[in-house]
PDB file of C-alpha atoms in Angstrom:
ATOM      1  CA  GLY A   9      16.255  30.605  22.429  1.00  0.00           C
ATOM      2  CA  GLU A  10      16.399  34.199  23.555  1.00  0.00           C
ATOM      3  CA  ASN A  11      15.567  37.051  21.195  1.00  0.00           C
ATOM      4  CA  VAL A  12      16.325  40.670  22.059  1.00  0.00           C
ATOM      5  CA  GLU A  13      14.896  43.607  20.161  1.00  0.00           C
ATOM      6  CA  GLN A  14      16.319  47.091  20.563  1.00  0.00           C
ATOM      7  CA  HIS A  15      15.183  50.508  19.415  1.00  0.00           C
ATOM      8  CA  PRO A  16      15.776  53.056  18.183  1.00  0.00           C
ATOM      9  CA  SER A  17      18.571  52.105  15.814  1.00  0.00           C
ATOM     10  CA  THR A  18      19.829  55.691  15.761  1.00  0.00           C
ATOM     11  CA  LEU A  19      19.331  58.496  18.229  1.00  0.00           C
ATOM     12  CA  SER A  20      20.518  62.063  17.978  1.00  0.00           C
ATOM     13  CA  VAL A  21      20.249  64.395  20.951  1.00  0.00           C
ATOM     14  CA  GLN A  22      21.584  67.780  21.928  1.00  0.00           C
ATOM     15  CA  GLU A  23      24.265  67.944  24.566  1.00  0.00           C
ATOM     16  CA  GLY A  24      22.650  68.075  27.995  1.00  0.00           C
ATOM     17  CA  ASP A  25      19.472  66.308  26.909  1.00  0.00           C
ATOM     18  CA  SER A  26      18.475  62.832  28.014  1.00  0.00           C
ATOM     19  CA  ALA A  27      18.629  59.692  25.878  1.00  0.00           C
ATOM     20  CA  VAL A  28      16.518  56.588  26.292  1.00  0.00           C
ATOM     21  CA  ILE A  29      17.093  53.257  24.597  1.00  0.00           C
ATOM     22  CA  LYS A  30      14.607  50.433  24.944  1.00  0.00           C
ATOM     23  CA  CYS A  31      14.879  46.669  24.669  1.00  0.00           C
ATOM     24  CA  THR A  32      12.523  43.756  24.901  1.00  0.00           C
ATOM     25  CA  TYR A  33      13.411  40.117  25.435  1.00  0.00           C
ATOM     26  CA  SER A  34      11.539  36.919  24.798  1.00  0.00           C
ATOM     27  CA  ASP A  35      12.801  34.330  27.278  1.00  0.00           C
ATOM     28  CA  SER A  36      11.167  34.758  30.678  1.00  0.00           C
ATOM     29  CA  ALA A  37      13.995  32.699  32.198  1.00  0.00           C
ATOM     30  CA  SER A  38      16.555  35.423  31.431  1.00  0.00           C
ATOM     31  CA  ASN A  39      17.686  37.138  34.596  1.00  0.00           C
ATOM     32  CA  TYR A  40      20.736  39.219  33.700  1.00  0.00           C
ATOM     33  CA  PHE A  41      20.564  42.325  31.507  1.00  0.00           C
ATOM     34  CA  PRO A  42      23.772  44.241  30.787  1.00  0.00           C
ATOM     35  CA  TRP A  43      24.254  47.320  28.658  1.00  0.00           C
ATOM     36  CA  TYR A  44      27.393  47.888  26.630  1.00  0.00           C
ATOM     37  CA  LYS A  45      28.960  50.874  24.952  1.00  0.00           C
ATOM     38  CA  GLN A  46      31.069  50.117  21.907  1.00  0.00           C
ATOM     39  CA  GLU A  47      33.318  52.508  20.074  1.00  0.00           C
ATOM     40  CA  LEU A  48      34.426  51.772  16.548  1.00  0.00           C
ATOM     41  CA  GLY A  49      36.798  48.818  16.377  1.00  0.00           C
ATOM     42  CA  LYS A  50      36.842  48.335  20.134  1.00  0.00           C
ATOM     43  CA  ARG A  51      35.502  45.741  22.500  1.00  0.00           C
ATOM     44  CA  PRO A  52      32.125  46.359  24.168  1.00  0.00           C
ATOM     45  CA  GLN A  53      32.411  48.069  27.535  1.00  0.00           C
ATOM     46  CA  LEU A  54      29.956  47.246  30.266  1.00  0.00           C
ATOM     47  CA  ILE A  55      28.343  50.457  31.468  1.00  0.00           C
ATOM     48  CA  ILE A  56      25.611  49.119  33.702  1.00  0.00           C
ATOM     49  CA  ASP A  57      23.755  45.900  34.343  1.00  0.00           C
ATOM     50  CA  ILE A  58      20.681  44.760  36.200  1.00  0.00           C
ATOM     51  CA  ARG A  59      19.472  41.462  37.530  1.00  0.00           C
ATOM     52  CA  SER A  60      15.886  40.390  37.620  1.00  0.00           C
ATOM     53  CA  ASN A  61      15.524  40.754  41.359  1.00  0.00           C
ATOM     54  CA  VAL A  62      15.600  44.562  41.093  1.00  0.00           C
ATOM     55  CA  GLY A  63      13.563  46.987  39.048  1.00  0.00           C
ATOM     56  CA  GLU A  64      15.970  49.889  38.737  1.00  0.00           C
ATOM     57  CA  LYS A  65      19.644  50.647  39.093  1.00  0.00           C
ATOM     58  CA  LYS A  66      21.449  53.945  38.807  1.00  0.00           C
ATOM     59  CA  ASP A  67      25.090  54.917  38.421  1.00  0.00           C
ATOM     60  CA  GLN A  68      25.638  58.675  38.175  1.00  0.00           C
ATOM     61  CA  ARG A  69      24.170  59.765  34.810  1.00  0.00           C
ATOM     62  CA  ILE A  70      23.188  56.265  33.755  1.00  0.00           C
ATOM     63  CA  ALA A  71      20.180  54.277  34.897  1.00  0.00           C
ATOM     64  CA  VAL A  72      18.530  51.066  33.837  1.00  0.00           C
ATOM     65  CA  THR A  73      14.958  49.996  34.494  1.00  0.00           C
ATOM     66  CA  LEU A  74      13.528  46.525  34.182  1.00  0.00           C
ATOM     67  CA  ASN A  75       9.918  45.423  33.842  1.00  0.00           C
ATOM     68  CA  LYS A  76       9.930  41.643  34.157  1.00  0.00           C
ATOM     69  CA  THR A  77       6.230  41.304  33.516  1.00  0.00           C
ATOM     70  CA  ALA A  78       6.426  43.114  30.213  1.00  0.00           C
ATOM     71  CA  LYS A  79       9.936  41.813  29.467  1.00  0.00           C
ATOM     72  CA  HIS A  80      11.182  45.334  28.845  1.00  0.00           C
ATOM     73  CA  PHE A  81      14.335  47.037  30.005  1.00  0.00           C
ATOM     74  CA  SER A  82      15.593  50.502  29.226  1.00  0.00           C
ATOM     75  CA  LEU A  83      18.773  52.544  29.428  1.00  0.00           C
ATOM     76  CA  HIS A  84      18.514  56.176  30.475  1.00  0.00           C
ATOM     77  CA  ILE A  85      21.406  58.587  30.041  1.00  0.00           C
ATOM     78  CA  THR A  86      20.928  62.050  31.518  1.00  0.00           C
ATOM     79  CA  GLU A  87      22.924  65.217  30.838  1.00  0.00           C
ATOM     80  CA  THR A  88      24.419  63.701  27.726  1.00  0.00           C
ATOM     81  CA  GLN A  89      27.907  64.732  26.640  1.00  0.00           C
ATOM     82  CA  PRO A  90      29.629  64.438  23.244  1.00  0.00           C
ATOM     83  CA  GLU A  91      31.788  61.625  24.621  1.00  0.00           C
ATOM     84  CA  ASP A  92      28.639  59.573  25.150  1.00  0.00           C
ATOM     85  CA  SER A  93      28.444  59.237  21.350  1.00  0.00           C
ATOM     86  CA  ALA A  94      28.892  55.551  20.519  1.00  0.00           C
ATOM     87  CA  VAL A  95      26.914  52.425  19.739  1.00  0.00           C
ATOM     88  CA  TYR A  96      25.009  50.967  22.667  1.00  0.00           C
ATOM     89  CA  PHE A  97      23.923  47.349  22.923  1.00  0.00           C
ATOM     90  CA  CYS A  98      21.535  45.745  25.346  1.00  0.00           C
ATOM     91  CA  ALA A  99      21.811  42.053  26.088  1.00  0.00           C
ATOM     92  CA  ALA A 100      20.026  39.342  28.002  1.00  0.00           C
ATOM     93  CA  THR A 101      20.908  35.927  29.340  1.00  0.00           C
ATOM     94  CA  LEU A 102      20.349  33.394  32.066  1.00  0.00           C
ATOM     95  CA  ASP A 103      23.067  34.039  34.601  1.00  0.00           C
ATOM     96  CA  THR A 104      24.627  30.604  34.936  1.00  0.00           C
ATOM     97  CA  GLY A 105      28.127  31.191  33.631  1.00  0.00           C
ATOM     98  CA  ARG A 106      27.522  28.832  30.734  1.00  0.00           C
ATOM     99  CA  ARG A 107      25.029  30.841  28.699  1.00  0.00           C
ATOM    100  CA  ALA A 108      26.205  33.416  26.224  1.00  0.00           C
ATOM    101  CA  LEU A 109      24.711  36.851  25.899  1.00  0.00           C
ATOM    102  CA  THR A 110      22.053  37.559  23.316  1.00  0.00           C
ATOM    103  CA  PHE A 111      22.535  41.092  22.057  1.00  0.00           C
ATOM    104  CA  GLY A 112      20.107  43.613  20.734  1.00  0.00           C
ATOM    105  CA  SER A 113      20.722  45.149  17.340  1.00  0.00           C
ATOM    106  CA  GLY A 114      22.388  48.259  18.721  1.00  0.00           C
ATOM    107  CA  THR A 115      21.648  51.978  18.926  1.00  0.00           C
ATOM    108  CA  ARG A 116      23.953  54.567  17.442  1.00  0.00           C
ATOM    109  CA  LEU A 117      23.814  57.564  19.778  1.00  0.00           C
ATOM    110  CA  GLN A 118      25.020  60.901  18.502  1.00  0.00           C
ATOM    111  CA  VAL A 119      25.282  63.744  20.996  1.00  0.00           C
ATOM    112  CA  GLN A 120      25.439  67.079  19.225  1.00  0.00           C
ATOM    113  CA  PRO A 121      27.563  69.726  20.972  1.00  0.00           C
TER     114      PRO A 121
ATOM    115  CA  GLY B  27      38.630  43.261  37.048  1.00  0.00           C
ATOM    116  CA  ALA B  28      39.224  40.108  35.079  1.00  0.00           C
ATOM    117  CA  VAL B  29      41.308  40.438  31.917  1.00  0.00           C
ATOM    118  CA  VAL B  30      40.816  38.616  28.660  1.00  0.00           C
ATOM    119  CA  SER B  31      43.560  39.084  26.091  1.00  0.00           C
ATOM    120  CA  GLN B  32      42.922  38.397  22.413  1.00  0.00           C
ATOM    121  CA  HIS B  33      45.469  38.280  19.616  1.00  0.00           C
ATOM    122  CA  PRO B  34      46.028  39.336  16.944  1.00  0.00           C
ATOM    123  CA  SER B  35      44.073  42.587  16.941  1.00  0.00           C
ATOM    124  CA  ARG B  36      44.228  42.832  13.159  1.00  0.00           C
ATOM    125  CA  VAL B  37      45.063  40.331  10.474  1.00  0.00           C
ATOM    126  CA  ILE B  38      44.949  40.359   6.711  1.00  0.00           C
ATOM    127  CA  CYS B  39      45.133  37.048   4.906  1.00  0.00           C
ATOM    128  CA  LYS B  40      44.728  35.697   1.425  1.00  0.00           C
ATOM    129  CA  SER B  41      41.717  33.699   0.340  1.00  0.00           C
ATOM    130  CA  GLY B  42      42.160  30.032   1.015  1.00  0.00           C
ATOM    131  CA  THR B  43      44.544  30.403   3.916  1.00  0.00           C
ATOM    132  CA  SER B  44      43.849  29.797   7.601  1.00  0.00           C
ATOM    133  CA  VAL B  45      44.024  32.221  10.470  1.00  0.00           C
ATOM    134  CA  LYS B  46      44.274  31.443  14.173  1.00  0.00           C
ATOM    135  CA  ILE B  47      42.927  33.784  16.827  1.00  0.00           C
ATOM    136  CA  GLU B  48      43.892  33.307  20.468  1.00  0.00           C
ATOM    137  CA  CYS B  49      41.930  34.291  23.523  1.00  0.00           C
ATOM    138  CA  ARG B  50      43.537  34.078  26.960  1.00  0.00           C
ATOM    139  CA  SER B  51      42.152  34.668  30.408  1.00  0.00           C
ATOM    140  CA  LEU B  52      45.047  36.315  32.235  1.00  0.00           C
ATOM    141  CA  ASP B  53      44.046  36.283  35.882  1.00  0.00           C
ATOM    142  CA  PHE B  54      41.307  33.712  36.145  1.00  0.00           C
ATOM    143  CA  GLN B  55      40.400  30.287  34.868  1.00  0.00           C
ATOM    144  CA  ALA B  56      37.811  30.167  32.129  1.00  0.00           C
ATOM    145  CA  THR B  57      36.142  26.829  31.679  1.00  0.00           C
ATOM    146  CA  THR B  58      33.854  28.452  29.146  1.00  0.00           C
ATOM    147  CA  MET B  59      34.583  30.995  26.445  1.00  0.00           C
ATOM    148  CA  PHE B  60      32.205  32.438  23.925  1.00  0.00           C
ATOM    149  CA  TRP B  61      33.137  33.418  20.385  1.00  0.00           C
ATOM    150  CA  TYR B  62      31.151  36.162  18.659  1.00  0.00           C
ATOM    151  CA  ARG B  63      31.290  37.630  15.189  1.00  0.00           C
ATOM    152  CA  GLN B  64      30.333  41.191  14.375  1.00  0.00           C
ATOM    153  CA  PHE B  65      29.869  42.387  10.803  1.00  0.00           C
ATOM    154  CA  PRO B  66      30.134  46.138  10.136  1.00  0.00           C
ATOM    155  CA  LYS B  67      27.316  48.139  11.684  1.00  0.00           C
ATOM    156  CA  GLN B  68      25.722  44.991  13.061  1.00  0.00           C
ATOM    157  CA  SER B  69      25.361  43.362  16.429  1.00  0.00           C
ATOM    158  CA  LEU B  70      27.476  40.685  18.052  1.00  0.00           C
ATOM    159  CA  MET B  71      26.277  37.232  17.083  1.00  0.00           C
ATOM    160  CA  LEU B  72      27.301  34.137  18.987  1.00  0.00           C
ATOM    161  CA  MET B  73      29.201  31.678  16.833  1.00  0.00           C
ATOM    162  CA  ALA B  74      30.144  29.004  19.328  1.00  0.00           C
ATOM    163  CA  THR B  75      30.713  28.140  22.950  1.00  0.00           C
ATOM    164  CA  SER B  76      34.113  26.751  23.833  1.00  0.00           C
ATOM    165  CA  ASN B  77      34.334  24.380  26.788  1.00  0.00           C
ATOM    166  CA  GLU B  78      37.626  23.328  28.329  1.00  0.00           C
ATOM    167  CA  GLY B  79      38.303  19.652  27.751  1.00  0.00           C
ATOM    168  CA  SER B  80      35.304  18.997  25.552  1.00  0.00           C
ATOM    169  CA  LYS B  81      33.980  19.790  22.117  1.00  0.00           C
ATOM    170  CA  ALA B  82      32.727  23.224  21.313  1.00  0.00           C
ATOM    171  CA  THR B  83      29.059  23.780  20.642  1.00  0.00           C
ATOM    172  CA  TYR B  84      28.216  25.741  17.522  1.00  0.00           C
ATOM    173  CA  GLU B  85      25.263  27.945  16.761  1.00  0.00           C
ATOM    174  CA  GLN B  86      22.972  27.093  13.917  1.00  0.00           C
ATOM    175  CA  GLY B  87      24.447  28.063  10.596  1.00  0.00           C
ATOM    176  CA  VAL B  88      28.060  28.139  11.793  1.00  0.00           C
ATOM    177  CA  GLU B  89      30.218  25.530  10.067  1.00  0.00           C
ATOM    178  CA  LYS B  90      32.211  23.652  12.667  1.00  0.00           C
ATOM    179  CA  ASP B  91      34.697  22.398  10.082  1.00  0.00           C
ATOM    180  CA  LYS B  92      35.404  25.930   8.941  1.00  0.00           C
ATOM    181  CA  PHE B  93      35.641  27.570  12.358  1.00  0.00           C
ATOM    182  CA  LEU B  94      37.766  25.253  14.452  1.00  0.00           C
ATOM    183  CA  ILE B  95      37.714  25.881  18.177  1.00  0.00           C
ATOM    184  CA  ASN B  96      40.163  24.441  20.633  1.00  0.00           C
ATOM    185  CA  HIS B  97      40.002  24.973  24.389  1.00  0.00           C
ATOM    186  CA  ALA B  98      42.911  22.915  25.587  1.00  0.00           C
ATOM    187  CA  SER B  99      43.533  24.680  28.876  1.00  0.00           C
ATOM    188  CA  LEU B 100      41.672  26.725  31.456  1.00  0.00           C
ATOM    189  CA  THR B 101      43.251  29.928  30.182  1.00  0.00           C
ATOM    190  CA  LEU B 102      43.376  29.549  26.409  1.00  0.00           C
ATOM    191  CA  SER B 103      40.801  29.142  23.669  1.00  0.00           C
ATOM    192  CA  THR B 104      41.617  29.421  19.973  1.00  0.00           C
ATOM    193  CA  LEU B 105      39.481  30.001  16.917  1.00  0.00           C
ATOM    194  CA  THR B 106      40.917  28.988  13.553  1.00  0.00           C
ATOM    195  CA  VAL B 107      39.215  30.246  10.436  1.00  0.00           C
ATOM    196  CA  THR B 108      40.090  27.680   7.795  1.00  0.00           C
ATOM    197  CA  SER B 109      40.098  28.278   4.048  1.00  0.00           C
ATOM    198  CA  ALA B 110      39.139  31.875   4.612  1.00  0.00           C
ATOM    199  CA  HIS B 111      37.015  33.709   2.054  1.00  0.00           C
ATOM    200  CA  PRO B 112      36.302  37.434   1.733  1.00  0.00           C
ATOM    201  CA  GLU B 113      32.863  36.906   3.271  1.00  0.00           C
ATOM    202  CA  ASP B 114      34.607  35.745   6.463  1.00  0.00           C
ATOM    203  CA  SER B 115      35.979  39.257   6.887  1.00  0.00           C
ATOM    204  CA  SER B 116      34.573  40.454  10.183  1.00  0.00           C
ATOM    205  CA  PHE B 117      35.334  41.451  13.757  1.00  0.00           C
ATOM    206  CA  TYR B 118      35.770  38.341  15.901  1.00  0.00           C
ATOM    207  CA  ILE B 119      35.619  38.716  19.653  1.00  0.00           C
ATOM    208  CA  CYS B 120      35.819  36.305  22.540  1.00  0.00           C
ATOM    209  CA  SER B 121      34.445  36.632  26.017  1.00  0.00           C
ATOM    210  CA  ALA B 122      34.593  34.668  29.223  1.00  0.00           C
ATOM    211  CA  PRO B 123      32.605  34.797  32.430  1.00  0.00           C
ATOM    212  CA  SER B 124      34.839  35.630  35.359  1.00  0.00           C
ATOM    213  CA  ARG B 125      33.123  33.386  37.820  1.00  0.00           C
ATOM    214  CA  ALA B 126      31.672  29.932  37.451  1.00  0.00           C
ATOM    215  CA  LEU B 127      28.201  31.044  38.455  1.00  0.00           C
ATOM    216  CA  SER B 128      28.051  34.323  36.617  1.00  0.00           C
ATOM    217  CA  THR B 129      27.651  35.340  33.048  1.00  0.00           C
ATOM    218  CA  GLU B 130      29.146  38.791  33.660  1.00  0.00           C
ATOM    219  CA  ALA B 131      31.317  38.835  30.600  1.00  0.00           C
ATOM    220  CA  PHE B 132      34.828  40.060  30.021  1.00  0.00           C
ATOM    221  CA  PHE B 133      35.672  40.626  26.405  1.00  0.00           C
ATOM    222  CA  GLY B 134      38.895  40.292  24.504  1.00  0.00           C
ATOM    223  CA  GLN B 135      40.046  43.225  22.422  1.00  0.00           C
ATOM    224  CA  GLY B 136      38.637  41.686  19.269  1.00  0.00           C
ATOM    225  CA  THR B 137      40.287  40.678  15.994  1.00  0.00           C
ATOM    226  CA  ARG B 138      39.610  42.499  12.754  1.00  0.00           C
ATOM    227  CA  LEU B 139      39.989  39.871  10.026  1.00  0.00           C
ATOM    228  CA  THR B 140      40.264  40.988   6.421  1.00  0.00           C
ATOM    229  CA  VAL B 141      40.411  38.320   3.739  1.00  0.00           C
ATOM    230  CA  VAL B 142      41.696  39.516   0.379  1.00  0.00           C
TER     231      VAL B 142
END
């Protein structure tokens, strides 16, 4: 089955700096890679996703890059704000509607004002 | 977007009792629902896949007789934690893909289960 590794486990940045979180996956068949933000006690919120037919996707301050050959994908947050502080999870799956997501271990991002 | 509603959001129960958690898709039909468990400061781990009209499939290490899943309709899946123990205390969350050919997931609000 799929295995997703995520690092770092914690990340502290100053407000306005950039944050980068990296994930690797094991199953070359995986073709859908979402990123979630989760606040304490809440459901994960999808912040951006990418499919394997593209290498990069951007939405305002958030971008995701995918390297299929290396089986790496990364989340980039620019101009970080205190409200970006949360736990971020990457995930991977085969996009069939019947395969669950395999999540990374999570990154606790702390943005210092 | 698609809405998945999960209840209850919090429940406290005594050891040995059973707890039922409901997950409903409000504006779409979900032939498949996924049940995850999240222990404090850990990731979401898939417990089982619920399929409408057929038996659920469980991940390795998840006891199917302890975590009963029923998916009797296209909009409702339930997870019953039977004979709960303190080690079952966790955050349980369901999700469903909004379209038959997509795994883009919509999550329920989650259920914080505390077994005392």
